[in-house]
PDB file of C-alpha atoms in Angstrom:
ATOM      1  CA  MET I 188      10.600 -37.660 -23.425  1.00  0.00           C
ATOM      2  CA  GLY I 189      10.016 -34.745 -21.063  1.00  0.00           C
ATOM      3  CA  VAL I 190       6.947 -34.309 -18.902  1.00  0.00           C
ATOM      4  CA  ARG I 191       4.912 -31.252 -18.002  1.00  0.00           C
ATOM      5  CA  VAL I 192       5.026 -30.058 -14.396  1.00  0.00           C
ATOM      6  CA  LEU I 193       2.160 -28.397 -12.542  1.00  0.00           C
ATOM      7  CA  ALA I 194       3.142 -24.934 -11.319  1.00  0.00           C
ATOM      8  CA  ASP I 195       1.431 -25.436  -7.946  1.00  0.00           C
ATOM      9  CA  LYS I 196       3.962 -25.107  -5.099  1.00  0.00           C
ATOM     10  CA  LYS I 197       6.832 -24.523  -7.540  1.00  0.00           C
ATOM     11  CA  HIS I 198       7.284 -20.730  -7.106  1.00  0.00           C
ATOM     12  CA  LYS I 199      10.246 -20.039  -4.835  1.00  0.00           C
ATOM     13  CA  PHE I 200      10.406 -16.372  -3.806  1.00  0.00           C
ATOM     14  CA  THR I 201      13.420 -14.981  -1.968  1.00  0.00           C
ATOM     15  CA  ILE I 202      13.827 -11.365  -0.885  1.00  0.00           C
ATOM     16  CA  LEU I 203      17.186  -9.731  -0.193  1.00  0.00           C
ATOM     17  CA  THR I 204      17.440  -6.616   1.949  1.00  0.00           C
ATOM     18  CA  THR I 205      21.007  -5.841   0.879  1.00  0.00           C
ATOM     19  CA  LYS I 206      22.218  -5.341  -2.668  1.00  0.00           C
ATOM     20  CA  PRO I 207      23.893  -8.436  -4.113  1.00  0.00           C
ATOM     21  CA  ALA I 208      27.313  -8.030  -5.729  1.00  0.00           C
ATOM     22  CA  ILE I 209      25.783  -8.866  -9.135  1.00  0.00           C
ATOM     23  CA  GLU I 210      22.120  -7.810  -9.065  1.00  0.00           C
ATOM     24  CA  ALA I 211      21.115  -9.966 -12.044  1.00  0.00           C
ATOM     25  CA  SER I 212      22.777 -13.110 -10.661  1.00  0.00           C
ATOM     26  CA  PRO I 213      23.124 -13.198  -6.868  1.00  0.00           C
ATOM     27  CA  THR I 214      25.319 -15.930  -5.448  1.00  0.00           C
ATOM     28  CA  LEU I 215      24.086 -18.984  -3.609  1.00  0.00           C
ATOM     29  CA  ILE I 216      25.358 -17.475  -0.350  1.00  0.00           C
ATOM     30  CA  GLU I 217      23.463 -14.216  -0.970  1.00  0.00           C
ATOM     31  CA  LEU I 218      20.241 -16.080  -1.818  1.00  0.00           C
ATOM     32  CA  ALA I 219      20.590 -18.344   1.235  1.00  0.00           C
ATOM     33  CA  ALA I 220      20.944 -15.255   3.443  1.00  0.00           C
ATOM     34  CA  GLY I 221      17.706 -13.768   2.050  1.00  0.00           C
ATOM     35  CA  ILE I 222      14.184 -14.018   3.397  1.00  0.00           C
ATOM     36  CA  GLU I 223      12.411 -17.129   2.124  1.00  0.00           C
ATOM     37  CA  ALA I 224       8.980 -15.713   1.343  1.00  0.00           C
ATOM     38  CA  CYS I 225       7.142 -18.474  -0.538  1.00  0.00           C
ATOM     39  CA  SER I 226       5.322 -19.719   2.575  1.00  0.00           C
ATOM     40  CA  LYS I 227       4.429 -16.204   3.742  1.00  0.00           C
ATOM     41  CA  VAL I 228       3.246 -14.599   0.486  1.00  0.00           C
ATOM     42  CA  LEU I 229      -0.330 -15.163  -0.677  1.00  0.00           C
ATOM     43  CA  PHE I 230      -0.777 -16.929  -4.009  1.00  0.00           C
ATOM     44  CA  ASP I 231      -3.750 -14.761  -5.005  1.00  0.00           C
ATOM     45  CA  GLY I 232      -2.514 -11.536  -6.554  1.00  0.00           C
ATOM     46  CA  PHE I 233       1.159 -12.547  -6.640  1.00  0.00           C
ATOM     47  CA  ARG I 234       2.719 -10.873  -9.697  1.00  0.00           C
ATOM     48  CA  PHE I 235       6.492 -10.783  -9.990  1.00  0.00           C
ATOM     49  CA  THR I 236       7.146 -10.769 -13.700  1.00  0.00           C
ATOM     50  CA  PRO I 237       8.184  -8.825 -16.755  1.00  0.00           C
ATOM     51  CA  THR I 238       5.365  -7.011 -18.540  1.00  0.00           C
ATOM     52  CA  ASP I 239       5.131  -5.540 -22.029  1.00  0.00           C
ATOM     53  CA  SER I 240       8.105  -3.369 -22.881  1.00  0.00           C
ATOM     54  CA  GLY I 241       7.578   0.199 -23.974  1.00  0.00           C
ATOM     55  CA  THR I 242       7.608   0.844 -27.701  1.00  0.00           C
ATOM     56  CA  GLN I 243       8.446   3.686 -30.021  1.00  0.00           C
ATOM     57  CA  GLY I 244       7.025   3.902 -33.502  1.00  0.00           C
ATOM     58  CA  ALA I 245       8.108   5.926 -36.499  1.00  0.00           C
ATOM     59  CA  LYS I 246       7.271   6.048 -40.179  1.00  0.00           C
ATOM     60  CA  ALA I 247       9.284   7.487 -43.014  1.00  0.00           C
ATOM     61  CA  LEU I 248       7.417   9.467 -45.671  1.00  0.00           C
ATOM     62  CA  CYS I 249       7.825   6.629 -48.144  1.00  0.00           C
ATOM     63  CA  GLY I 250       8.083   3.696 -45.711  1.00  0.00           C
ATOM     64  CA  SER I 251       6.141   1.445 -43.437  1.00  0.00           C
ATOM     65  CA  ASN I 252       5.480   2.043 -39.763  1.00  0.00           C
ATOM     66  CA  GLU I 253       8.389   0.660 -37.732  1.00  0.00           C
ATOM     67  CA  GLU I 254       8.039  -0.060 -34.058  1.00  0.00           C
ATOM     68  CA  VAL I 255      10.869  -0.946 -31.691  1.00  0.00           C
ATOM     69  CA  PHE I 256      11.045  -1.945 -28.045  1.00  0.00           C
ATOM     70  CA  THR I 257      12.346   0.684 -25.643  1.00  0.00           C
ATOM     71  CA  ASP I 258      12.170   0.443 -21.850  1.00  0.00           C
ATOM     72  CA  GLU I 259      11.768  -2.914 -20.124  1.00  0.00           C
ATOM     73  CA  ASN I 260       8.929  -3.058 -17.614  1.00  0.00           C
ATOM     74  CA  PHE I 261       8.411  -5.302 -14.602  1.00  0.00           C
ATOM     75  CA  MET I 262       5.492  -5.777 -12.227  1.00  0.00           C
ATOM     76  CA  VAL I 263       5.712  -6.330  -8.480  1.00  0.00           C
ATOM     77  CA  SER I 264       2.534  -7.057  -6.546  1.00  0.00           C
ATOM     78  CA  TYR I 265       2.040  -9.306  -3.543  1.00  0.00           C
ATOM     79  CA  ALA I 266       0.550  -9.556  -0.082  1.00  0.00           C
ATOM     80  CA  PHE I 267       1.945 -11.397   2.915  1.00  0.00           C
ATOM     81  CA  TRP I 268       0.786 -12.734   6.257  1.00  0.00           C
ATOM     82  CA  ARG I 269       2.056 -11.608   9.640  1.00  0.00           C
ATOM     83  CA  TYR I 270       3.065 -14.163  12.261  1.00  0.00           C
ATOM     84  CA  PHE I 271       2.499 -13.935  15.999  1.00  0.00           C
ATOM     85  CA  LEU I 272       3.488 -15.945  19.058  1.00  0.00           C
ATOM     86  CA  ALA I 273       0.838 -18.150  20.665  1.00  0.00           C
ATOM     87  CA  LEU I 274       1.227 -16.173  23.903  1.00  0.00           C
ATOM     88  CA  GLY I 275       0.934 -12.826  22.078  1.00  0.00           C
ATOM     89  CA  GLY I 276       3.139 -10.385  20.243  1.00  0.00           C
ATOM     90  CA  ALA I 277       4.923 -10.628  16.927  1.00  0.00           C
ATOM     91  CA  ASP I 278       7.068 -13.706  16.351  1.00  0.00           C
ATOM     92  CA  PRO I 279      10.582 -12.294  15.850  1.00  0.00           C
ATOM     93  CA  ALA I 280      11.693 -15.304  13.796  1.00  0.00           C
ATOM     94  CA  ASP I 281       8.668 -15.484  11.491  1.00  0.00           C
ATOM     95  CA  ASP I 282       7.979 -11.759  11.237  1.00  0.00           C
ATOM     96  CA  VAL I 283      11.179 -10.848   9.341  1.00  0.00           C
ATOM     97  CA  LEU I 284       9.213 -10.297   6.133  1.00  0.00           C
ATOM     98  CA  PHE I 285       7.063  -7.672   7.864  1.00  0.00           C
ATOM     99  CA  ALA I 286      10.152  -6.012   9.351  1.00  0.00           C
ATOM    100  CA  ALA I 287      11.727  -5.741   5.885  1.00  0.00           C
ATOM    101  CA  HIS I 288       8.618  -3.954   4.559  1.00  0.00           C
ATOM    102  CA  MET I 289       7.924  -1.500   7.400  1.00  0.00           C
ATOM    103  CA  THR I 290       9.654   1.567   5.956  1.00  0.00           C
ATOM    104  CA  ARG I 291       8.371   3.424   2.920  1.00  0.00           C
ATOM    105  CA  GLY I 292      11.106   3.908   0.310  1.00  0.00           C
ATOM    106  CA  THR I 293      12.975   0.714   1.197  1.00  0.00           C
ATOM    107  CA  THR I 294      14.709  -0.942  -1.752  1.00  0.00           C
ATOM    108  CA  LEU I 295      14.465  -4.722  -1.924  1.00  0.00           C
ATOM    109  CA  TRP I 296      15.752  -7.347  -4.354  1.00  0.00           C
ATOM    110  CA  GLY I 297      13.417 -10.242  -5.101  1.00  0.00           C
ATOM    111  CA  TYR I 298      14.216 -13.445  -6.975  1.00  0.00           C
ATOM    112  CA  THR I 299      11.938 -16.240  -8.137  1.00  0.00           C
ATOM    113  CA  ARG I 300      12.634 -19.772  -9.225  1.00  0.00           C
ATOM    114  CA  VAL I 301       9.946 -21.639 -11.133  1.00  0.00           C
ATOM    115  CA  SER I 302      11.007 -25.167 -11.996  1.00  0.00           C
ATOM    116  CA  ASP I 303      10.261 -28.800 -11.300  1.00  0.00           C
ATOM    117  CA  LYS I 304      11.666 -28.338  -7.770  1.00  0.00           C
ATOM    118  CA  ASP I 305       9.370 -27.704  -4.827  1.00  0.00           C
ATOM    119  CA  ALA I 306       9.345 -24.070  -3.756  1.00  0.00           C
ATOM    120  CA  THR I 307      10.681 -24.961  -0.304  1.00  0.00           C
ATOM    121  CA  GLU I 308      13.830 -26.627  -1.686  1.00  0.00           C
ATOM    122  CA  ALA I 309      16.962 -24.581  -1.110  1.00  0.00           C
ATOM    123  CA  TRP I 310      18.588 -22.672  -3.943  1.00  0.00           C
ATOM    124  CA  ALA I 311      21.265 -24.642  -5.796  1.00  0.00           C
ATOM    125  CA  GLN I 312      24.190 -23.471  -7.911  1.00  0.00           C
ATOM    126  CA  THR I 313      22.553 -25.058 -10.963  1.00  0.00           C
ATOM    127  CA  ASP I 314      19.225 -23.206 -10.516  1.00  0.00           C
ATOM    128  CA  GLN I 315      17.956 -20.667 -12.996  1.00  0.00           C
ATOM    129  CA  ILE I 316      16.505 -17.428 -11.628  1.00  0.00           C
ATOM    130  CA  ARG I 317      13.193 -16.956 -13.453  1.00  0.00           C
ATOM    131  CA  CYS I 318      12.895 -13.305 -12.535  1.00  0.00           C
ATOM    132  CA  GLY I 319      14.904 -10.895 -10.412  1.00  0.00           C
ATOM    133  CA  ILE I 320      13.632  -7.399  -9.664  1.00  0.00           C
ATOM    134  CA  ARG I 321      15.041  -4.463  -7.712  1.00  0.00           C
ATOM    135  CA  TYR I 322      12.052  -2.570  -6.358  1.00  0.00           C
ATOM    136  CA  THR I 323      11.058   0.169  -3.939  1.00  0.00           C
ATOM    137  CA  ILE I 324       8.114  -0.183  -1.592  1.00  0.00           C
ATOM    138  CA  ASP I 325       5.477   2.284  -0.438  1.00  0.00           C
ATOM    139  CA  HIS I 326       3.471   2.162   2.804  1.00  0.00           C
ATOM    140  CA  LEU I 327       1.919  -1.251   3.428  1.00  0.00           C
ATOM    141  CA  GLN I 328      -1.793  -1.330   2.695  1.00  0.00           C
ATOM    142  CA  ASP I 329      -4.605  -3.277   4.307  1.00  0.00           C
ATOM    143  CA  PRO I 330      -6.084  -5.914   2.002  1.00  0.00           C
ATOM    144  CA  GLU I 331      -9.537  -5.440   0.480  1.00  0.00           C
ATOM    145  CA  SER I 332     -10.947  -8.524   2.167  1.00  0.00           C
ATOM    146  CA  PRO I 333      -8.713  -9.665   5.016  1.00  0.00           C
ATOM    147  CA  GLY I 334      -8.914 -13.161   6.372  1.00  0.00           C
ATOM    148  CA  TRP I 335      -5.674 -13.717   8.226  1.00  0.00           C
ATOM    149  CA  LEU I 336      -3.763 -10.589   9.265  1.00  0.00           C
ATOM    150  CA  SER I 337      -1.940  -9.557   6.124  1.00  0.00           C
ATOM    151  CA  TYR I 338      -0.693  -6.577   4.139  1.00  0.00           C
ATOM    152  CA  GLN I 339      -0.600  -5.648   0.462  1.00  0.00           C
ATOM    153  CA  VAL I 340       2.777  -4.392  -0.794  1.00  0.00           C
ATOM    154  CA  PRO I 341       2.587  -1.433  -3.182  1.00  0.00           C
ATOM    155  CA  ALA I 342       5.892  -1.384  -5.056  1.00  0.00           C
ATOM    156  CA  ARG I 343       7.592   0.042  -8.110  1.00  0.00           C
ATOM    157  CA  ALA I 344      10.124  -1.944 -10.102  1.00  0.00           C
ATOM    158  CA  GLN I 345      13.411  -0.157 -10.703  1.00  0.00           C
ATOM    159  CA  ALA I 346      15.237  -2.822 -12.734  1.00  0.00           C
ATOM    160  CA  GLY I 347      14.723  -6.448 -13.622  1.00  0.00           C
ATOM    161  CA  TRP I 348      16.322  -9.524 -15.134  1.00  0.00           C
ATOM    162  CA  THR I 349      14.951 -12.774 -16.496  1.00  0.00           C
ATOM    163  CA  PHE I 350      16.290 -16.311 -16.862  1.00  0.00           C
ATOM    164  CA  LYS I 351      19.696 -15.708 -15.257  1.00  0.00           C
ATOM    165  CA  PRO I 352      21.939 -18.261 -13.540  1.00  0.00           C
ATOM    166  CA  VAL I 353      22.669 -18.216  -9.840  1.00  0.00           C
ATOM    167  CA  GLY I 354      25.823 -16.131  -9.588  1.00  0.00           C
ATOM    168  CA  PRO I 355      29.346 -17.500  -9.534  1.00  0.00           C
ATOM    169  CA  VAL I 356      31.057 -18.235  -6.273  1.00  0.00           C
ATOM    170  CA  VAL I 357      33.196 -15.203  -5.488  1.00  0.00           C
TER     171      VAL I 357
END
């Protein structure tokens, strides 16, 4: 019999700065080359998910109201910490997430895995991508109540995919 798994520390979040060959199912190599963001993104306010699809309703003169789904919708909202060297200045190794978000209009590809694996475990060929979204970012915003130095990412989803396999080896 299966067991339930707590979601705590199970959300892997990887960001790609270059378009994968198959957007809906990036390969293991493409995911491994991405920015591992799960330890840099704040849990509070993290939303990377499909939302209600648009609908269109119509009713014939002698019929019932019929409503169908139209456009798919996805939500992207997160904040991340910046990392600095102990002797001062940005840490070039740990500040790659900030560098990827510096320019308004940048297109990014984000992918989440939510499973029984720990978020820090590497992607595997057998993993299922919970949600993938191509999105464009606006200027980084200061958080409402900063603790650590961090930024809120205003973004607009352009396309999204759910429950896809990691792409085939090409």
